[in-house]
PDB file of C-alpha atoms in Angstrom:
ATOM      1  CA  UNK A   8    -121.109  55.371  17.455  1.00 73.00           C
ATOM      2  CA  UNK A   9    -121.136  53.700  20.409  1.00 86.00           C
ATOM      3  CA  UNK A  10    -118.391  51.009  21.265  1.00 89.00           C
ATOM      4  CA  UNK A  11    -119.023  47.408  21.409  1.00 87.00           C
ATOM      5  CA  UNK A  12    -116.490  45.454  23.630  1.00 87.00           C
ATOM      6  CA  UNK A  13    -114.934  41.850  21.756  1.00 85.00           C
ATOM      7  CA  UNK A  14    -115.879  38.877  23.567  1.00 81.00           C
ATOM      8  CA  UNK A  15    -114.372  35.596  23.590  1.00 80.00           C
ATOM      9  CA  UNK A  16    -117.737  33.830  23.415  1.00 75.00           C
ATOM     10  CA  UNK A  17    -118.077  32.951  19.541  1.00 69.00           C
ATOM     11  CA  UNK A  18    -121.539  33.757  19.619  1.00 69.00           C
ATOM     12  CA  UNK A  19    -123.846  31.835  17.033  1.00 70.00           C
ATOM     13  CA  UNK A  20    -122.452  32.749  13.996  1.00 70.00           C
ATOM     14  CA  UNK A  21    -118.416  31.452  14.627  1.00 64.00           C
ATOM     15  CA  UNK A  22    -116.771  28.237  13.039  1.00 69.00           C
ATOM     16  CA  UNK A  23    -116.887  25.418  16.100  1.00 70.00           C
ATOM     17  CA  UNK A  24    -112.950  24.189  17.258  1.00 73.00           C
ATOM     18  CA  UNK A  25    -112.059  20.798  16.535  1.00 76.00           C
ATOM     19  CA  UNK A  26    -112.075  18.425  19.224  1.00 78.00           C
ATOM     20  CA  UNK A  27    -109.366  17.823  21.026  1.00 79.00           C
ATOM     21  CA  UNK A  28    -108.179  14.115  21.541  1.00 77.00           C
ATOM     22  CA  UNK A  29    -108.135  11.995  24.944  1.00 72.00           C
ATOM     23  CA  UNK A  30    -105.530  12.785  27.073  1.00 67.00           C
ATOM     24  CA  UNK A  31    -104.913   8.830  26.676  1.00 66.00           C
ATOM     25  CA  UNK A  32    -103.777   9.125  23.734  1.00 56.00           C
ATOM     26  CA  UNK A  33    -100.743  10.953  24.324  1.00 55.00           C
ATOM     27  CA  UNK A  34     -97.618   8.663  25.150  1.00 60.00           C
ATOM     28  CA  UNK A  35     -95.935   8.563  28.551  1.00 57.00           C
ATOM     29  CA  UNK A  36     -92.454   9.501  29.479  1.00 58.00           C
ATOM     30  CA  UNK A  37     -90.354   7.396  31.148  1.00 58.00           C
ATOM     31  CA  UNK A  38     -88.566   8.897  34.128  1.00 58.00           C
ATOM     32  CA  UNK A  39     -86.649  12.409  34.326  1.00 58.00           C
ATOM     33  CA  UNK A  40     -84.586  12.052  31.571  1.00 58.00           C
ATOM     34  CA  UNK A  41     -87.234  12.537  28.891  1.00 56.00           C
ATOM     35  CA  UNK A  42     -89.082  14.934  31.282  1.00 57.00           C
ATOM     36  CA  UNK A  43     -86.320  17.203  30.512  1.00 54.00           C
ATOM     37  CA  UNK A  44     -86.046  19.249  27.242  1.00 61.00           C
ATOM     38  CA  UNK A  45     -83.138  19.427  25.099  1.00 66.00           C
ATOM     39  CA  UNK A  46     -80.690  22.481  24.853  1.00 69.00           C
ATOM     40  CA  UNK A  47     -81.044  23.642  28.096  1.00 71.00           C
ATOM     41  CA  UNK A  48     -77.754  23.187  29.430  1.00 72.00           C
ATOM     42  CA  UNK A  49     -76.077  21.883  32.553  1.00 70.00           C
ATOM     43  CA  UNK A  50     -77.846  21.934  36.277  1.00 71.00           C
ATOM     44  CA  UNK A  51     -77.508  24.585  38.599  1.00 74.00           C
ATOM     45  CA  UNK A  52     -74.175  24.574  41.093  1.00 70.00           C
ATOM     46  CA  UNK A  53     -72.776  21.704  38.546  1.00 61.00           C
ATOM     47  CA  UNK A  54     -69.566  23.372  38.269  1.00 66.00           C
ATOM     48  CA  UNK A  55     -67.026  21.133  40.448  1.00 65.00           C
ATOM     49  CA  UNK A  56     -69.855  18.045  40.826  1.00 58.00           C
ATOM     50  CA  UNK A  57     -69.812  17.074  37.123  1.00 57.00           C
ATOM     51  CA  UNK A  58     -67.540  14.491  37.192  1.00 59.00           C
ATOM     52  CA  UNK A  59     -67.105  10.936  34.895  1.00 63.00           C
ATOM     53  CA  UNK A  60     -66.909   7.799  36.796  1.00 64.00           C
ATOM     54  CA  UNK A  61     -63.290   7.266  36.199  1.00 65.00           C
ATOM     55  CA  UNK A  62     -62.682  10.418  37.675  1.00 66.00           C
ATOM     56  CA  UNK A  63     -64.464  10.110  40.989  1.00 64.00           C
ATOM     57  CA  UNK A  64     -63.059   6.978  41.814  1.00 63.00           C
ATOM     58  CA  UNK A  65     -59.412   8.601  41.357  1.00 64.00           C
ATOM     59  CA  UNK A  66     -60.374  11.348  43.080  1.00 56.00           C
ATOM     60  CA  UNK A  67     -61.585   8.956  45.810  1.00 56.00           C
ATOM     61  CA  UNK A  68     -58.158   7.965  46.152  1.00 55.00           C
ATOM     62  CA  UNK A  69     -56.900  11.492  46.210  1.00 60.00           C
ATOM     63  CA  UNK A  70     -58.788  14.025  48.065  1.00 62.00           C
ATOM     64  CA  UNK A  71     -56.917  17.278  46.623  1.00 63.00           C
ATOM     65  CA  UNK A  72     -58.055  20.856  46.175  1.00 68.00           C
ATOM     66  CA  UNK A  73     -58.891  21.801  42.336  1.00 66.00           C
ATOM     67  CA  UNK A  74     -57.789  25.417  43.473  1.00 70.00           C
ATOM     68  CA  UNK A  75     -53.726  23.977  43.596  1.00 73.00           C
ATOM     69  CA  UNK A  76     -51.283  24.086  41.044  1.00 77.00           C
ATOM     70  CA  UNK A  77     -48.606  21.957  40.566  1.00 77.00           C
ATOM     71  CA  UNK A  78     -46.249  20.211  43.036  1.00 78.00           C
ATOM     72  CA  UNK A  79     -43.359  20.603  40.948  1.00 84.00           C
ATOM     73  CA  UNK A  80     -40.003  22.155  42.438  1.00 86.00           C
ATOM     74  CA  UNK A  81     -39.721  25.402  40.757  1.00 85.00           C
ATOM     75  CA  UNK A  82     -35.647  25.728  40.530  1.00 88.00           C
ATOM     76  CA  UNK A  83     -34.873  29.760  42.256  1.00 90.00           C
ATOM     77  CA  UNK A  84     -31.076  29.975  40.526  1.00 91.00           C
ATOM     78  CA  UNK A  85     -29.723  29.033  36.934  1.00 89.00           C
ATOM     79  CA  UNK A  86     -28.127  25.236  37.092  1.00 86.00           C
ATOM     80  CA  UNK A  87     -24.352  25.638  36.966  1.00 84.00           C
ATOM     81  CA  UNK A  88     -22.809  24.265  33.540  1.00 85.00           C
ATOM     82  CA  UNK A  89     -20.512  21.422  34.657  1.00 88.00           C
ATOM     83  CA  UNK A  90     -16.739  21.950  33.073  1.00 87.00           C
ATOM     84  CA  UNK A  91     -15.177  19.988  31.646  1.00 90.00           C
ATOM     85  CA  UNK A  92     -12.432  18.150  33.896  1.00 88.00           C
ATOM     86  CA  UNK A  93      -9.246  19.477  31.699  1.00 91.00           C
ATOM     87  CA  UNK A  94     -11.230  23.305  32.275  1.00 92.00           C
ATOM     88  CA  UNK A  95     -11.364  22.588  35.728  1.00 92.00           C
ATOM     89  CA  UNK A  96      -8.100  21.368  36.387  1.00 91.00           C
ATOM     90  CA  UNK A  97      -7.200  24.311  34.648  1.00 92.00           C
ATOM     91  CA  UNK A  98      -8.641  26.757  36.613  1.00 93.00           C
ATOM     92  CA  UNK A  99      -7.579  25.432  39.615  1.00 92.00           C
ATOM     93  CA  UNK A 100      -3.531  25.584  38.469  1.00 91.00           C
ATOM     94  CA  UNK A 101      -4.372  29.440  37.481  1.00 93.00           C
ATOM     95  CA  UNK A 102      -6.250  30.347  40.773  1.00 93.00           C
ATOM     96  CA  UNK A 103      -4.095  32.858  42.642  1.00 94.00           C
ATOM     97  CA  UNK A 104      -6.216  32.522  46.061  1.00 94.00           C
ATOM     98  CA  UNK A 105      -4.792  28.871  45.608  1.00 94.00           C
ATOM     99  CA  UNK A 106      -1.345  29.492  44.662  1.00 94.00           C
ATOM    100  CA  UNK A 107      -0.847  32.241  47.124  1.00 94.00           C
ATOM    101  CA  UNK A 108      -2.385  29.880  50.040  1.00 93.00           C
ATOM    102  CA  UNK A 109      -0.089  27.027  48.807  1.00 93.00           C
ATOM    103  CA  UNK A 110       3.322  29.786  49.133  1.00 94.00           C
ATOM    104  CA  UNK A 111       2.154  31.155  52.784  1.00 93.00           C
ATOM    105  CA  UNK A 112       1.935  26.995  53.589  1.00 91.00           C
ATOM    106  CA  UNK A 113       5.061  25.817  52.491  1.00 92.00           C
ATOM    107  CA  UNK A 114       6.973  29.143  53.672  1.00 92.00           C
ATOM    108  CA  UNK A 115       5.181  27.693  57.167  1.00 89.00           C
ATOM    109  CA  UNK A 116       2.957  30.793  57.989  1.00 90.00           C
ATOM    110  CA  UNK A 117      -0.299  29.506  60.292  1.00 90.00           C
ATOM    111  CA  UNK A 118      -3.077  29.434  58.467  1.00 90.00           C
ATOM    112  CA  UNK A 119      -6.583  30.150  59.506  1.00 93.00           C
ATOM    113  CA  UNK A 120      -9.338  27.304  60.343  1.00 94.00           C
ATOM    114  CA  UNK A 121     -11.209  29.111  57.061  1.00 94.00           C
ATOM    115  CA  UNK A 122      -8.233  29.267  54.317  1.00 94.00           C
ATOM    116  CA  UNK A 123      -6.754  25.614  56.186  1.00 94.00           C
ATOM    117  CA  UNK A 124     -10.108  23.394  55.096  1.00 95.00           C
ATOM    118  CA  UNK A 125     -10.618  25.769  51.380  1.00 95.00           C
ATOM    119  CA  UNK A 126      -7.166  24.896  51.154  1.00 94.00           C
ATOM    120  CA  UNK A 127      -7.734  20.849  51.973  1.00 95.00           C
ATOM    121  CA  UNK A 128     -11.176  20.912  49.519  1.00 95.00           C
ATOM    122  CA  UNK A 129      -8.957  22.408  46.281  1.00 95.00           C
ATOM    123  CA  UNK A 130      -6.042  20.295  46.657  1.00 93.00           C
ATOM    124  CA  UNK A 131      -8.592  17.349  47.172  1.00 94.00           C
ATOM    125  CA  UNK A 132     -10.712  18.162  44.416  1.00 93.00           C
ATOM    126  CA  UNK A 133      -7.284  18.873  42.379  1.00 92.00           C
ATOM    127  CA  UNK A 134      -6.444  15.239  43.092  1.00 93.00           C
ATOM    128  CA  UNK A 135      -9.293  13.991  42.037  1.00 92.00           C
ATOM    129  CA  UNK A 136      -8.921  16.066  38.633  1.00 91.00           C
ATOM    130  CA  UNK A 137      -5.627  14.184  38.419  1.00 91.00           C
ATOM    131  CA  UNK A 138      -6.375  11.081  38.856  1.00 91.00           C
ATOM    132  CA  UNK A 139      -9.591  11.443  36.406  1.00 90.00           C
ATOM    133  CA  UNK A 140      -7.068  12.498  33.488  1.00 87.00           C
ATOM    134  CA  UNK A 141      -4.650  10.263  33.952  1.00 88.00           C
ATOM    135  CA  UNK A 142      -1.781  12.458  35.259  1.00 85.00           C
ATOM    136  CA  UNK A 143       0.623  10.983  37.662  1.00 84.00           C
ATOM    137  CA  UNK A 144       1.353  14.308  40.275  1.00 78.00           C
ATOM    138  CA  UNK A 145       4.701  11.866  41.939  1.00 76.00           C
ATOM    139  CA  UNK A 146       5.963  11.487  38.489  1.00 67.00           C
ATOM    140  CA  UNK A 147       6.037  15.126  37.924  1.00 57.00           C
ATOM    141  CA  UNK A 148       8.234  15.516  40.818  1.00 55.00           C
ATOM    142  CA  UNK A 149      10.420  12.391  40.354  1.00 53.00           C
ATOM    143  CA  UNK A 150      11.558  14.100  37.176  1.00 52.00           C
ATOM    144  CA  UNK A 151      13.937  16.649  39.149  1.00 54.00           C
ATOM    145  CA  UNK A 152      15.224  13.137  41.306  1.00 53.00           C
ATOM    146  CA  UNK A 153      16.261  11.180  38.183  1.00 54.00           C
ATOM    147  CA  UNK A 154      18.693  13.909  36.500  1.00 55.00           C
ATOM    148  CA  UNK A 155      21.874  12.974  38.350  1.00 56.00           C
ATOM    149  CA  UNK A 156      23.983  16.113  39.077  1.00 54.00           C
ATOM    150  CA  UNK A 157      26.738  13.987  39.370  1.00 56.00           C
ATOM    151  CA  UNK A 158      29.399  15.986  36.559  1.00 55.00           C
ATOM    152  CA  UNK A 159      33.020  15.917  37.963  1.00 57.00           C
ATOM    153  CA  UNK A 160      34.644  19.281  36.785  1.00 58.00           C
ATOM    154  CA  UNK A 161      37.965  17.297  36.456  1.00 59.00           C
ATOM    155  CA  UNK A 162      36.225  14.362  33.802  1.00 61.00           C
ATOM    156  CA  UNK A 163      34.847  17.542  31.806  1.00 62.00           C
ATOM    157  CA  UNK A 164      38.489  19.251  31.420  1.00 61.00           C
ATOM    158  CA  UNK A 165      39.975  15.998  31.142  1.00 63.00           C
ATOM    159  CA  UNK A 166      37.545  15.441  27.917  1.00 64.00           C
ATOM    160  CA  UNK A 167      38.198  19.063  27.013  1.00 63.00           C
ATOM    161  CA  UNK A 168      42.488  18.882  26.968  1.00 67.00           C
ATOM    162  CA  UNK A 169      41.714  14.986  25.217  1.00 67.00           C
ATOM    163  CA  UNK A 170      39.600  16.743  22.180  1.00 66.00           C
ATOM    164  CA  UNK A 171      42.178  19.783  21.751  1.00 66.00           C
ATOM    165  CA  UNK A 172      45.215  17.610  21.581  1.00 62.00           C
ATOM    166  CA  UNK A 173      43.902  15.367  18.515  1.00 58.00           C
TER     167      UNK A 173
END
């Protein structure tokens, strides 16, 4: 049997197609935004361009890289707990740096430009303490000043011979 190739002519025998209706008739789009179907996403190269209103006009005002971070100070060492001023008052009476400092000083050894102004900054700051808490550092001195060392040997034998003879 010899082979018959199909044809797209319908040939007498075929059902006619329907007619198709004006062009006319179909309504016109308005503009590119109905020219556009629905679904298929955002433009090409949209990435960093796609931007509200609100936001351009603050980024007018600021022309900054999106590639930065944050301008915030990033703090390199743990914030030192602040004592309280009896601690710290303390810790300065118990320092031994301090107390042998204060010793070489008042025994009049020379001391260097170094240990002279550490010296000056801890009795300062050991002032300060003082004043902060209410301690008076002259009264604490005075308190030597006001015991009078004033006993006569003789009034003390005198009471001694008075209270044995009764």
């Amino acid at each position: 049997m010899t082979r018959i190739k199909k044809t797209r002519k319908s040939g007498p025998l075929a059902l006619r197609k329907a007619d198709r209706k004006p062009t006319d008739a179909v309504p016109v789009t308005k503009g590119k935004e109905n020219s556009k179907e629905k679904g298929k996403g955002k433009a090409a190269g949209s990435r960093y361009g796609s931007q509200t209103q609100s936001e351009q006009q603050s980024a007018a005002g600021e022309l900054k890289d999106p590639r930065h971070g944050s301008k915030k100070a990033v703090p390199l060492t743990a914030p030192k707990k602040a004592m309280s001023p009896e601690k710290e008052l303390l810790s300065l009476e118990n320092d031994t740096r301090l107390q042998g400092l204060l010793d070489r000083a008042e025994n009049g050894d020379i001391l260097t430009k170094a240990d002279q102004a550490w010296l000056d900054v801890q009795l300062a700051r050991y002032q300060e303490l003082a004043d902060i808490l209410g301690i008076d550092l002259d009264a604490e001195d005075d308190d030597d000043d006001n015991f009078e060392y004033d006993f006569n040997e003789n009034d003390i034998l005198d009471d001694e011979i008075s209270n044995s003879k009764e």
